[in-house]
Coordinates of C-alpha atoms in Angstrom, one line a residue:
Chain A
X800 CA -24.1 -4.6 -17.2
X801 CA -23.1 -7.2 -14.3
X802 CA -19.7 -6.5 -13.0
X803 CA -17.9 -9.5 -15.1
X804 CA -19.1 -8.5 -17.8
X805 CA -17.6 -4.6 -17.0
X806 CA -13.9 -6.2 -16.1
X807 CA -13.6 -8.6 -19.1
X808 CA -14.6 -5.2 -21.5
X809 CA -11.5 -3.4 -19.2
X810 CA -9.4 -6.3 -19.8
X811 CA -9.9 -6.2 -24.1
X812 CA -9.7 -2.4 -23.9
X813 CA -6.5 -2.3 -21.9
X814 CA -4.7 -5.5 -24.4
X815 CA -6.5 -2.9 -27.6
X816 CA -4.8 -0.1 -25.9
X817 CA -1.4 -1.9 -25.8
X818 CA -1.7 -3.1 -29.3
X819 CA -3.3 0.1 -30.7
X820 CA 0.0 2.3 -29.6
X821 CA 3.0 -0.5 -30.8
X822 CA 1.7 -2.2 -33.1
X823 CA -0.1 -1.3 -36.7
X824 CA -3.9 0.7 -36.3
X825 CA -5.2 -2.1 -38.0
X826 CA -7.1 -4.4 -34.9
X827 CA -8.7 -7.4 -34.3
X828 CA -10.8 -8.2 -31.2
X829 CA -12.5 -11.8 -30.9
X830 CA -14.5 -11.8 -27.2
X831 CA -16.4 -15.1 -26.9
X832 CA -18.5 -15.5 -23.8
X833 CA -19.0 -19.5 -23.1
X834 CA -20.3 -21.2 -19.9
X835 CA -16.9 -21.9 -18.5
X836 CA -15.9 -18.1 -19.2
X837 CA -14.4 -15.6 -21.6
X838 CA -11.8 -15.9 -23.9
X839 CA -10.6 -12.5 -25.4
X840 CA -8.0 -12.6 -28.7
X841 CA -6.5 -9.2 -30.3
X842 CA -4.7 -9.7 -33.3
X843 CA -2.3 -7.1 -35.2
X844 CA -0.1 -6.8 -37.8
X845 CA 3.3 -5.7 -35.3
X846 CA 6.9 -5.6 -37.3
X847 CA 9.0 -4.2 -34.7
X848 CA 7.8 -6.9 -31.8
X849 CA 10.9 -8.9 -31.0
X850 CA 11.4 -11.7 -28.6
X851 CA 12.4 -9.4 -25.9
X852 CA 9.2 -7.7 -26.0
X853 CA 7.3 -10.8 -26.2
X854 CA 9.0 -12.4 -23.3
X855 CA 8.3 -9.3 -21.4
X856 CA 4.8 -9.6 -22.4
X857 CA 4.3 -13.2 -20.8
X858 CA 6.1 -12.3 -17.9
X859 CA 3.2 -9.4 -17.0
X860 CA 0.3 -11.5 -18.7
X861 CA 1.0 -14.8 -17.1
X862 CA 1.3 -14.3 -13.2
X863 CA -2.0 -16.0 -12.6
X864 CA -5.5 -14.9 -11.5
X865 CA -5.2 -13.3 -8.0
X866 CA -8.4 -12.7 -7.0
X867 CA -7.5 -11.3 -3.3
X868 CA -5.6 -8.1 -5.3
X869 CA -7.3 -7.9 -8.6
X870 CA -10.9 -7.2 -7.0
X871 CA -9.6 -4.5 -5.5
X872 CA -7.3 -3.2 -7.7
X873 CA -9.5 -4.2 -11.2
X874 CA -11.2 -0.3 -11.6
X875 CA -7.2 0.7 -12.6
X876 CA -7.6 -1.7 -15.8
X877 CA -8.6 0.2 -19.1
X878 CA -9.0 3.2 -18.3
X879 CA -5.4 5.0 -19.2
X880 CA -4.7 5.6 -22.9
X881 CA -1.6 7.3 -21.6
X882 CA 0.5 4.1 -19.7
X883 CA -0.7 0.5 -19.6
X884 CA -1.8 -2.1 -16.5
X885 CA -0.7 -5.2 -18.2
X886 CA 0.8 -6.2 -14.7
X887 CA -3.0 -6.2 -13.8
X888 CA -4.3 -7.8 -16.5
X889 CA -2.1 -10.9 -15.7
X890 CA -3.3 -10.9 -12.4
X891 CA -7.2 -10.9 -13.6
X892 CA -6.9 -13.7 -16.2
X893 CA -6.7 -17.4 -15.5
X894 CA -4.0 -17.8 -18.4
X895 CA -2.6 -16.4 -21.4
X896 CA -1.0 -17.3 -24.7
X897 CA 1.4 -14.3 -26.4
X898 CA 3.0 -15.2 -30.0
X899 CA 4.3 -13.6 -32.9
X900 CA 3.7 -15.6 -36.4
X901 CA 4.6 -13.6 -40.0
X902 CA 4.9 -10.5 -38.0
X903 CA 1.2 -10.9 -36.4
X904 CA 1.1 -10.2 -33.3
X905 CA -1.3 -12.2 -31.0
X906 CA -2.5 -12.1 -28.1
X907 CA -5.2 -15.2 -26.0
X908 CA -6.3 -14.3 -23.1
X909 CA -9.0 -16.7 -20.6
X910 CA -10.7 -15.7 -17.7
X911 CA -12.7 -18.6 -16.2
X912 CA -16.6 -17.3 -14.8
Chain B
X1329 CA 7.2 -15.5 -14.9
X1330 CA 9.7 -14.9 -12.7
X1331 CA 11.9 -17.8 -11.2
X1332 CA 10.5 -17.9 -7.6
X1333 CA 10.4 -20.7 -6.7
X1334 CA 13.4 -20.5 -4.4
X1335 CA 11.0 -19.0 -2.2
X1336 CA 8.0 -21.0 -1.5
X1337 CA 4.6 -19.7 0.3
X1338 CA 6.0 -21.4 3.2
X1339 CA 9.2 -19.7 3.3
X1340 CA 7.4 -16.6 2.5
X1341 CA 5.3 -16.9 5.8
X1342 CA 8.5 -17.9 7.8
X1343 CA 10.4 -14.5 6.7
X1344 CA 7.3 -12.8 8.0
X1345 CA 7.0 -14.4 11.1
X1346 CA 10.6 -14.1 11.7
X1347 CA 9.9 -9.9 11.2
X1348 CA 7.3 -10.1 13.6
X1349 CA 8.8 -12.3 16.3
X1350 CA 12.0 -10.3 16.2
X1351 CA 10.1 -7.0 17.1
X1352 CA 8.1 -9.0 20.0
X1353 CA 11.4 -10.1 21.5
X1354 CA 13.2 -6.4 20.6
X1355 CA 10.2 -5.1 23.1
X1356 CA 10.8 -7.9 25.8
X1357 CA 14.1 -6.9 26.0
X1358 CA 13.7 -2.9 26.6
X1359 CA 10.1 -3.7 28.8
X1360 CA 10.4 -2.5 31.8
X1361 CA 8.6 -5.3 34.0
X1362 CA 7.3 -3.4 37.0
X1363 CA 5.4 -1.0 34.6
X1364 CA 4.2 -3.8 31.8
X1365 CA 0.9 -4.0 32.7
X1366 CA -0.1 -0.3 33.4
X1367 CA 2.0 0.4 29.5
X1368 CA 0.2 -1.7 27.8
X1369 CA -3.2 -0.5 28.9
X1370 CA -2.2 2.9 28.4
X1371 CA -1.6 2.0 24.5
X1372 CA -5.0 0.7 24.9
X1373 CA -6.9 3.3 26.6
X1374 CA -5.1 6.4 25.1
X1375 CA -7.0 8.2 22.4
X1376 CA -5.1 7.1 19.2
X1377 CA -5.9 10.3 16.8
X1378 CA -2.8 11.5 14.9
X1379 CA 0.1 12.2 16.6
X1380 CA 0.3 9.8 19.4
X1381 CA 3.9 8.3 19.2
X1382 CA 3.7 5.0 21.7
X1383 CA 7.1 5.3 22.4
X1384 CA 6.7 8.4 24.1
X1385 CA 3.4 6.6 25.8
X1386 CA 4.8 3.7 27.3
X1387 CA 8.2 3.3 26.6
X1388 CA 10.2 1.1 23.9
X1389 CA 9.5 -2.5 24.7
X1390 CA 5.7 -1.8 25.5
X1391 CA 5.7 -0.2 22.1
X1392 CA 7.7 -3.2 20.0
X1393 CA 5.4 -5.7 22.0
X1394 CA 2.4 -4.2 20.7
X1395 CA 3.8 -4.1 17.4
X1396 CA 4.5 -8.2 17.6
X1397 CA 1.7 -9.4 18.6
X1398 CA -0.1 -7.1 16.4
X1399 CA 2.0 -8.3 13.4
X1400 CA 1.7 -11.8 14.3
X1401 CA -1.6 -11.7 14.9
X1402 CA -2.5 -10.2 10.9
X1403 CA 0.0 -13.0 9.9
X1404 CA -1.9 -15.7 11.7
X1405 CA -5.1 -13.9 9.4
X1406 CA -3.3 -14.3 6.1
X1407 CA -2.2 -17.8 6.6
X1408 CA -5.9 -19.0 7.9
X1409 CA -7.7 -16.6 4.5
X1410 CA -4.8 -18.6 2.9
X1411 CA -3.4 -15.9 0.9
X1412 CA -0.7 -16.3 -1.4
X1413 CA 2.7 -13.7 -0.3
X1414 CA 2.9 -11.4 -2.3
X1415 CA 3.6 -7.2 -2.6
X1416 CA 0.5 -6.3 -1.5
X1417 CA 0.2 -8.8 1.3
X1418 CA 4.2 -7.5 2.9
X1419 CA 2.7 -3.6 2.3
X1420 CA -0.5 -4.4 4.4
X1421 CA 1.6 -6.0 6.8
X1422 CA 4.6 -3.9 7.8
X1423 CA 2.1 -0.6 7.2
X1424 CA 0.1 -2.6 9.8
X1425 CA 3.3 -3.0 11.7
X1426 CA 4.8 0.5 11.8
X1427 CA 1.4 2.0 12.8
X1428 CA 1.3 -0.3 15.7
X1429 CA 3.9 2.2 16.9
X1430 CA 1.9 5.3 16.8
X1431 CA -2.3 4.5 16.8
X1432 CA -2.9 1.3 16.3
X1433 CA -2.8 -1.6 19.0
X1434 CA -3.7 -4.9 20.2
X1435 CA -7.5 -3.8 20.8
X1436 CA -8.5 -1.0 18.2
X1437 CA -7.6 -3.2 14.7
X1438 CA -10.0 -6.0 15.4
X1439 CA -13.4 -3.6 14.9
X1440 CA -12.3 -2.6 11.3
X1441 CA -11.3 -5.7 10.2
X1442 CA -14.3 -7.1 12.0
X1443 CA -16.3 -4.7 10.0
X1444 CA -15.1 -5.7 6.4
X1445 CA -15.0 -9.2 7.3
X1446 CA -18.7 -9.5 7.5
X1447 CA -19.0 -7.5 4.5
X1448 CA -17.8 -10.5 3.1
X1449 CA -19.8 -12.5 4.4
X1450 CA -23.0 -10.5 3.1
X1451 CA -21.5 -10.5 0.1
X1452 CA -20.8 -14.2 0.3
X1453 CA -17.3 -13.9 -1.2
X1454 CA -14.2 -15.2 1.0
X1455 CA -13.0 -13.0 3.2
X1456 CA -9.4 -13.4 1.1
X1457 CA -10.5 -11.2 -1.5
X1458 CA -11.1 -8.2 1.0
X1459 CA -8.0 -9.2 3.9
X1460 CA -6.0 -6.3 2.2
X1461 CA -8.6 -3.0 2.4
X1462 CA -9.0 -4.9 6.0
X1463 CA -5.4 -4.3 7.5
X1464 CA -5.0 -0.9 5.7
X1465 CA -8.5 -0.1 6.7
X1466 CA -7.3 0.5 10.2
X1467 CA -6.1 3.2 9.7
X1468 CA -9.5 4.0 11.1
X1469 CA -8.9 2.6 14.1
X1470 CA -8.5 5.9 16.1
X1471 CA -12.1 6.2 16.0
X1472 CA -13.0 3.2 17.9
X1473 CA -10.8 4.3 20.4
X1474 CA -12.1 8.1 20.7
X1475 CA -16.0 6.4 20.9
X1476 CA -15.5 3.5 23.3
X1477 CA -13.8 5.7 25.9
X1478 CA -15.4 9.0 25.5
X1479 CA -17.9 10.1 28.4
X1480 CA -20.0 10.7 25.9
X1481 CA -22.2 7.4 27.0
X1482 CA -22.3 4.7 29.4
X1483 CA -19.7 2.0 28.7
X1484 CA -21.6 -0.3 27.6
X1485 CA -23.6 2.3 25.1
X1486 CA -20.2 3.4 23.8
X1487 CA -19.1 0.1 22.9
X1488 CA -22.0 -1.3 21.0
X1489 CA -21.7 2.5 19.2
X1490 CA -18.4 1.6 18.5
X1491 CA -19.3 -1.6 16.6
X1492 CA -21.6 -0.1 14.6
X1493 CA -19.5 2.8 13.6
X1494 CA -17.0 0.0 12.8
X1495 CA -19.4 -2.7 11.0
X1496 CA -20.9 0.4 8.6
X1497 CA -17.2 1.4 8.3
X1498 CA -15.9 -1.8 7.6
X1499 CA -18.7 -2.0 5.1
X1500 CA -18.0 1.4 3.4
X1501 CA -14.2 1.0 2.7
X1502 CA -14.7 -1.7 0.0
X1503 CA -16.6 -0.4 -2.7
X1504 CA -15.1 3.3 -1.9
X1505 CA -11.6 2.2 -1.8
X1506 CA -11.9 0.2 -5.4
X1507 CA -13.9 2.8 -6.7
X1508 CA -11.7 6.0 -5.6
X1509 CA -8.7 4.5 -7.0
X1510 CA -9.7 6.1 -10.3
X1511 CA -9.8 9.5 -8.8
X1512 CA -5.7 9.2 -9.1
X1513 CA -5.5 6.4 -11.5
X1514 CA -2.8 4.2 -9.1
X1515 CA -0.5 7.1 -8.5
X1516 CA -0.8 7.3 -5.0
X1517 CA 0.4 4.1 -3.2
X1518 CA -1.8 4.3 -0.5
X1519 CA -5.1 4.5 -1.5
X1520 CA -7.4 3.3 1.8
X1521 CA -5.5 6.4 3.2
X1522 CA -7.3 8.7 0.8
X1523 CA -10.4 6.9 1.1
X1524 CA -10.2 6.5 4.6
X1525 CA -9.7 10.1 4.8
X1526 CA -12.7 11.2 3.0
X1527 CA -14.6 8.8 4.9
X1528 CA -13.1 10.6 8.4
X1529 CA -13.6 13.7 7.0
X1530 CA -17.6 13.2 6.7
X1531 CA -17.7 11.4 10.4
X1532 CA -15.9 14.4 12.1
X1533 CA -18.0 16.7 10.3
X1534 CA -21.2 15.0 11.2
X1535 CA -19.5 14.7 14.6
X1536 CA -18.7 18.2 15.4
X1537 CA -22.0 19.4 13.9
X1538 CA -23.2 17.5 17.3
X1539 CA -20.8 19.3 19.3
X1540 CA -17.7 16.8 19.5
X1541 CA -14.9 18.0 19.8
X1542 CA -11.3 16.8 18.6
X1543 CA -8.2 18.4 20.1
X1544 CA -5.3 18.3 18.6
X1545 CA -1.9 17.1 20.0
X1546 CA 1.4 15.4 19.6
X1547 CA 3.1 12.6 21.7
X1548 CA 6.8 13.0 20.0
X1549 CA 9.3 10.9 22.0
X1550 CA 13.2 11.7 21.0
X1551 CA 16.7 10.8 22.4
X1552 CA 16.4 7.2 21.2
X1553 CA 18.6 7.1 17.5
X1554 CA 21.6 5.6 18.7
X1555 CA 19.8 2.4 20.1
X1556 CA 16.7 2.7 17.5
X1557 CA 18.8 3.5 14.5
X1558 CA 21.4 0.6 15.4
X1559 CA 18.1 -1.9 15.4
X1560 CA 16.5 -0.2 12.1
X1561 CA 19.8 -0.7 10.4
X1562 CA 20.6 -4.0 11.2
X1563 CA 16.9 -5.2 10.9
X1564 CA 17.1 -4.0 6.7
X1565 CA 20.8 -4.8 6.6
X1566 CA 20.0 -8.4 7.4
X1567 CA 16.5 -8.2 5.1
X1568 CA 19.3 -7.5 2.5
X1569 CA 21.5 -10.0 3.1
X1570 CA 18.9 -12.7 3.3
X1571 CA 17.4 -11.6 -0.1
X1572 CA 21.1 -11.6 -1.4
X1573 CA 21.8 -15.5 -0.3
X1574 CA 18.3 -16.6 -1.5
X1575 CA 19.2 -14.7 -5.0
X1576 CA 22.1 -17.1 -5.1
X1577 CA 24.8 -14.7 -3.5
X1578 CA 24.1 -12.4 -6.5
X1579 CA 22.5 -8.9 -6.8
X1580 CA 21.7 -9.5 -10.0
X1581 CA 18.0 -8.7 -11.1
X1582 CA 17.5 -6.1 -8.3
X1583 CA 18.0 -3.2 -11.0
X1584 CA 15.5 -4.2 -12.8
X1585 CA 13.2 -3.1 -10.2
X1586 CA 13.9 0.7 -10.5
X1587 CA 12.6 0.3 -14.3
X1588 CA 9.1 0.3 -12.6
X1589 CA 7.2 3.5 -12.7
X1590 CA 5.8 1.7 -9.2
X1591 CA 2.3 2.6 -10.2
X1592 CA -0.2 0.5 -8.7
X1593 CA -0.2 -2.7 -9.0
X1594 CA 3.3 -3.5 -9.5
X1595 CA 3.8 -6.4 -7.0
X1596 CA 7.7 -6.9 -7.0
X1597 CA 7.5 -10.1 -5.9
X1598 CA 4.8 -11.3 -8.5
X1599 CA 7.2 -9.3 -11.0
X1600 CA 10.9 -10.0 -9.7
X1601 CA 10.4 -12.7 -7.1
X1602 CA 11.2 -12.6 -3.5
X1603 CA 14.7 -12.9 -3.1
X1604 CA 15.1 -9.5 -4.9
X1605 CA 12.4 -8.1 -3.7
X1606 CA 13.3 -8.4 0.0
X1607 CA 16.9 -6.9 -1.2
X1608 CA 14.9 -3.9 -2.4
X1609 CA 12.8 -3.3 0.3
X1610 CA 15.9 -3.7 3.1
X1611 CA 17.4 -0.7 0.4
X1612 CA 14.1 1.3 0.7
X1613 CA 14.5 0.8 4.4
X1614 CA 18.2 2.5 5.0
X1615 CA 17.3 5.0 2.7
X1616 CA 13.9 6.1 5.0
X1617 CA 16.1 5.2 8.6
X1618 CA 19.0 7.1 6.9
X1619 CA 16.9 10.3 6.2
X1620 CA 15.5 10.7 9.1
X1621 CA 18.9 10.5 11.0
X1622 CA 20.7 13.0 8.4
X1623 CA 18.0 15.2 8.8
X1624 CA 18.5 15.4 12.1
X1625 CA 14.8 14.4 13.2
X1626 CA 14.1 11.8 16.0
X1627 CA 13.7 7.6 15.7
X1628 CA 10.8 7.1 17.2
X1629 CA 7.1 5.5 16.6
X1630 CA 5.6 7.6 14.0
X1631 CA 9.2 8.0 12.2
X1632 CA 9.7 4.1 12.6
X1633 CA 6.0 3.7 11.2
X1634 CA 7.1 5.6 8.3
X1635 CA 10.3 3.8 7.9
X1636 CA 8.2 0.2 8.2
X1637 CA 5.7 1.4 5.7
X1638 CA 8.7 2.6 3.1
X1639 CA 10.1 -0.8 3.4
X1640 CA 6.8 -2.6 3.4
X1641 CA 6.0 -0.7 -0.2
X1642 CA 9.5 -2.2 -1.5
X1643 CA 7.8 -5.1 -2.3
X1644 CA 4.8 -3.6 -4.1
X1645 CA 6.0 0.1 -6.1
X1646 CA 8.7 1.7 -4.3
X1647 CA 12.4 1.6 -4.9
X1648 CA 15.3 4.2 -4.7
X1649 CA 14.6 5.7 -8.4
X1650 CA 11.5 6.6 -7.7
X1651 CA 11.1 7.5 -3.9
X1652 CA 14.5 10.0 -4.0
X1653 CA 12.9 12.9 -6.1
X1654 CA 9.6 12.8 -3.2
X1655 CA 12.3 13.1 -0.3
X1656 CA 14.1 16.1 -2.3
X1657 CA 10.8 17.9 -3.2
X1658 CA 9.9 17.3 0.5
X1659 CA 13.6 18.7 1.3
X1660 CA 13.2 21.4 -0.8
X1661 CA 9.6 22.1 0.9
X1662 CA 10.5 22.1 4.6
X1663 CA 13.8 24.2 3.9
X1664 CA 11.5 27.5 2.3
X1665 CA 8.7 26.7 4.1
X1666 CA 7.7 28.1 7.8
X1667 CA 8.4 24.4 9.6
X1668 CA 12.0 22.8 10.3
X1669 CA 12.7 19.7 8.6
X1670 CA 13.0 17.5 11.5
X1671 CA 9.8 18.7 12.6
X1672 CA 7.1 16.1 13.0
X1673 CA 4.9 16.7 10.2
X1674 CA 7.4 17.9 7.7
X1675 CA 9.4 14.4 8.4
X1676 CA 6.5 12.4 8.2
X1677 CA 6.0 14.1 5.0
X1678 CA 9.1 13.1 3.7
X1679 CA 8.7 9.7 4.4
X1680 CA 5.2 9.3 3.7
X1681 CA 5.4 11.5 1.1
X1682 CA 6.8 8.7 -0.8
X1683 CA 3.0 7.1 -1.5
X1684 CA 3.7 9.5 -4.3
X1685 CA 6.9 7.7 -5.9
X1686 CA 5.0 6.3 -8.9
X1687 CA 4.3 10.1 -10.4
X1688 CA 8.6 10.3 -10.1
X1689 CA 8.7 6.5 -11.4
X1690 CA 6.5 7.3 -14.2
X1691 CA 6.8 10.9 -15.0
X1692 CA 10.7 11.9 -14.1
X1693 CA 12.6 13.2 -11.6
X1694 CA 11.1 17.0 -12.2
X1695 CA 7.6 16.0 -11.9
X1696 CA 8.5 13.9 -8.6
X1697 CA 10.3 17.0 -7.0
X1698 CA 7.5 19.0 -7.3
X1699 CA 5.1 16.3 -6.2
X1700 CA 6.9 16.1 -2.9
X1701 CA 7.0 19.5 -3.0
X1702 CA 3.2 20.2 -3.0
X1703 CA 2.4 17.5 -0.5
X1704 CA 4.7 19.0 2.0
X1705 CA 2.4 21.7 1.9
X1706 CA -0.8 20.0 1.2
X1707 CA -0.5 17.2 4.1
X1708 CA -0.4 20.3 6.4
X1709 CA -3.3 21.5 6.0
X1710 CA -5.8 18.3 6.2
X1711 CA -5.1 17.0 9.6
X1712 CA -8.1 19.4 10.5
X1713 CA -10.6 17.5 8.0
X1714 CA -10.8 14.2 9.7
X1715 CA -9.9 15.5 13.4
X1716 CA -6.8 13.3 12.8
X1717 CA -8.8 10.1 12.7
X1718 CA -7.2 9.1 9.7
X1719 CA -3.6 7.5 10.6
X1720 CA -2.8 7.8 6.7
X1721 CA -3.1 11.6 6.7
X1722 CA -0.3 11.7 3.7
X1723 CA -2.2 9.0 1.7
X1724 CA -5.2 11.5 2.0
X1725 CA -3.1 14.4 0.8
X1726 CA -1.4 11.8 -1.9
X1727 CA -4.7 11.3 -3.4
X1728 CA -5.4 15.1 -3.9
X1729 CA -1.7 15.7 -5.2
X1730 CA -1.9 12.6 -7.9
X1731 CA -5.3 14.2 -8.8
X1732 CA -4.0 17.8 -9.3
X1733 CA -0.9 17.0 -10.6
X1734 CA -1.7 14.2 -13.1
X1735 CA -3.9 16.7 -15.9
X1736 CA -0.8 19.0 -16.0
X1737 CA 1.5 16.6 -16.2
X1738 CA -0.2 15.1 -18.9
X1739 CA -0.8 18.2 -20.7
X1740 CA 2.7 19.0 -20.9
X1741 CA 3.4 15.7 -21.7
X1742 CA 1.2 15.0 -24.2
X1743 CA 2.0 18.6 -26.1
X1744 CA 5.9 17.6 -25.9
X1745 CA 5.0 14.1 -27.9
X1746 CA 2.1 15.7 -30.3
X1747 CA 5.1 18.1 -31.0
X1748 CA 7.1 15.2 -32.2

């Protein structure tokens, strides 16, 4: 598997992992692969999100892609089950999108190829 | 996102700039003119392998003027790769600068860099994406020295061996460094130290298998806190004040930097924004310039490269919270143990020691103590590996510790919550 491929799988698993230890057991991964790049969407049913936490959220998903640290630093992402790299994440992803409707948690996530 | 944008890119490079010009013209004034020349070449020529303290070398100014141009010189490098500031960039930049004060100079840095660079360019990837392993990567750099002028070879011979030593280095430390981060999972701060440790530790080896030899020693210049610890203090005090006016004459924000575990990446400045950031790091710095006066131990290059390299990991993982518990376990270390704890390695422990802070930040104060604790012992015993080629001896030993530590930790830690 080509090394884009690797770090967009790291990127779902460590937004799963998030998800997976907050929110309700109950998951939903959408990874689409297109020509311009990959867009990754995790829903979940999450209660106990409030607007603090999903504040929070942006602020570590939404940085923008920094290519100079994230090649280096990109083997870190989705490999802990214990303690998450979302600061990472945000800085391997061109853009993301983090809302809360009927107590669904979701999270859109786009890295450009 | 934080609100940053007080601080521009621009601003960001002039703040640098201003560091680096203000330890150029801190070594014009204590030069001593009638020696200049013969100094500087002596920082050149030297061998650089751990502990040769430039101070002690050549003198003060000599030392800071090294440190300047050397500084300048990597800025000049980020601003052409036209990198954006950030944690990481500050880190590799004052790490750079403090070991221009003990090992690394005007001519040994370029080979390294040199080396990853045209991995880069094989790779056909801008050179950007690999600028940061290049500046720590010199922590290398003692082995260009110790090959160009050994009398191992002709001149000439040496120096085309040293290129190629440095080119297959240069093309090493990529891949290895990205891929050994796993082996700690981000816990130790400075990871091209342990990388570049196992790489020096397989050179020497293959080195004194063909009858090298590398002889240790230790250049430790003392007597110079007053004047030293007066230009270390106000250096951070004004890094603080600076951050403080740009955060609007406010310290608000800045404690929301100690609820970082500091495990990598957390880039303070992507996170927080500058203007807090450069408050934390001028904190980080009276802390480490503070510790080593209290302990009684000398200012000097190696201590100052540890003090630099605190501050520079202010912007990207370290902060009071979660370097404190590394300087007690350290303290508690050097007090039982057979060293004194202003001796050179158990200070350098201390203050190196802190590439460690993200097992306190993450894992409590406990776990931090006796993470310091370990690595005062550990970092003793690995100079011998890599014949001191390695500048970043305690990222080495901060790899191992992280490694060893992390599956107990976890153990306990994941019993005490399955118990819940």
């Amino acid at each position: 598997m080509n090394t884009e491929r690797i770090k967009v799988l790291r990127i779902a698993n460590e937004i799963l992992n998030y998800m997976f230890l907050r929110c309700s057991h109950a998951l939903t991964l959408e990874l689409k692969e297109s020509t311009m790049g990959f867009e990754i969407t995790v829903r979940s049913a999450c209660s106990h999100i409030d607007s603090e936490n999903i504040t929070e959220l942006k602020k570590l998903l939404t940085p923008g892609r920094h290519e100079e640290i994230s090649d280096y630093y990109w083997n870190l992402a989705g490999t802990d089950n214990e303690e998450n790299e979302l600061n990472l994440i945000g800085l391997m992803i061109d853009s993301a999108e983090v809302k809360s409707e009927n107590n669904e948690l979701i999270i859109k996530l786009i890295r450009k190829k | 996102m934080a609100d940053d944008n007080y601080i521009d890119n621009e601003k960001r490079f002039f703040i640098l700039k201003t560091y680096a010009f203000s330890f150029f013209i801190f070594g014009l004034l204590f030069s001593n003119y009638e020696t200049f020349f013969d100094d500087i070449f002596r920082i050149i020529t030297e061998p650089d392998f751990l502990i040769v303290d430039y101070i002690k070398l050549s003198g003060i100014g000599a030392s800071f003027l090294n440190c300047g141009i050397v500084t300048m010189a990597a800025i000049m490098i980020l601003k052409k790769a036209k990198v954006e500031i950030t944690g990481v960039s500050i880190a590799s930049l004052w790490t750079l600068s403090g070991f221009s004060l003990f090992g690394k100079n005007i001519f040994n840095v370029w080979f390294v860099i040199i080396g990853v660079f045209i991995y880069s360019k094989v790779r056909k990837e801008p050179f950007r994406k690999y600028v940061y392993i290049a500046f720590f990567g010199t922590s290398l750099s003692p082995i260009i020295t110790q090959i160009i002028f050994s009398d191992a070879l002709p001149s000439f011979f040496n120096l085309i061996l040293a290129f190629i030593t440095s080119t297959f280095l240069g093309f090493l430390l990529p891949p290895l460094s990205s891929y050994f981060l796993s082996f700690h999972r981000g816990y130790n701060l400075y990871n091209v130290g342990f990388t570049a440790g196992i790489i020096a530790t397989f050179l020497v080896s293959i080195l004194r298998a063909y009858g090298y030899s590398f002889e240790p020693r230790i250049l430790w210049s003392s007597g110079n806190n007053i004047l030293l610890g007066i230009y270390l203090y106000v250096l951070f005090s004004a890094m603080i004040y600076m951050g403080y006016r740009y955060n609007k004459n406010s310290f608000s924000g800045v404690k929301k930097i100690f609820t970082y575990s500091g495990r990598l990446v957390t880039d303070f400045v992507l996170l927080e924004g500058m203007e807090k950031t450069l408050m934390n790091m001028g904190t980080v710095g009276l802390a480490a310039t503070s510790y080593v006066i209290l302990t009684g131990a000398a200012l000097n290059g190696p201590t100052i490269g540890g003090i630099f390299t605190m501050a520079g990991f202010g912007a990207f993982g370290k902060h009071l919270r979660n370097i404190l518990p590394i300087f007690l376990g350290v303290f508690l270390g050097s007090i039982t143990n057979m060293y004194d704890i202003h001796e050179p390695n158990m200070i350098l422990a201390a203050l190196f020691g802190t590439t460690l802070a993200p097992i306190a930040g993450e894992f409590g104060v406990f776990w931090g103590v006796a993470a310091g604790f370990l690595h005062s012992a550990l970092v003793t015993n690995l100079g011998y590996l890599h014949g001191g080629m390695n500048l970043y001896n305690n990222g080495f030993s901060g790899g191992l510790v992280a490694a060893f530590l992390l599956p107990i930790i976890q153990a306990f830690e994941r019993r005490g919550k399955d118990e819940h």
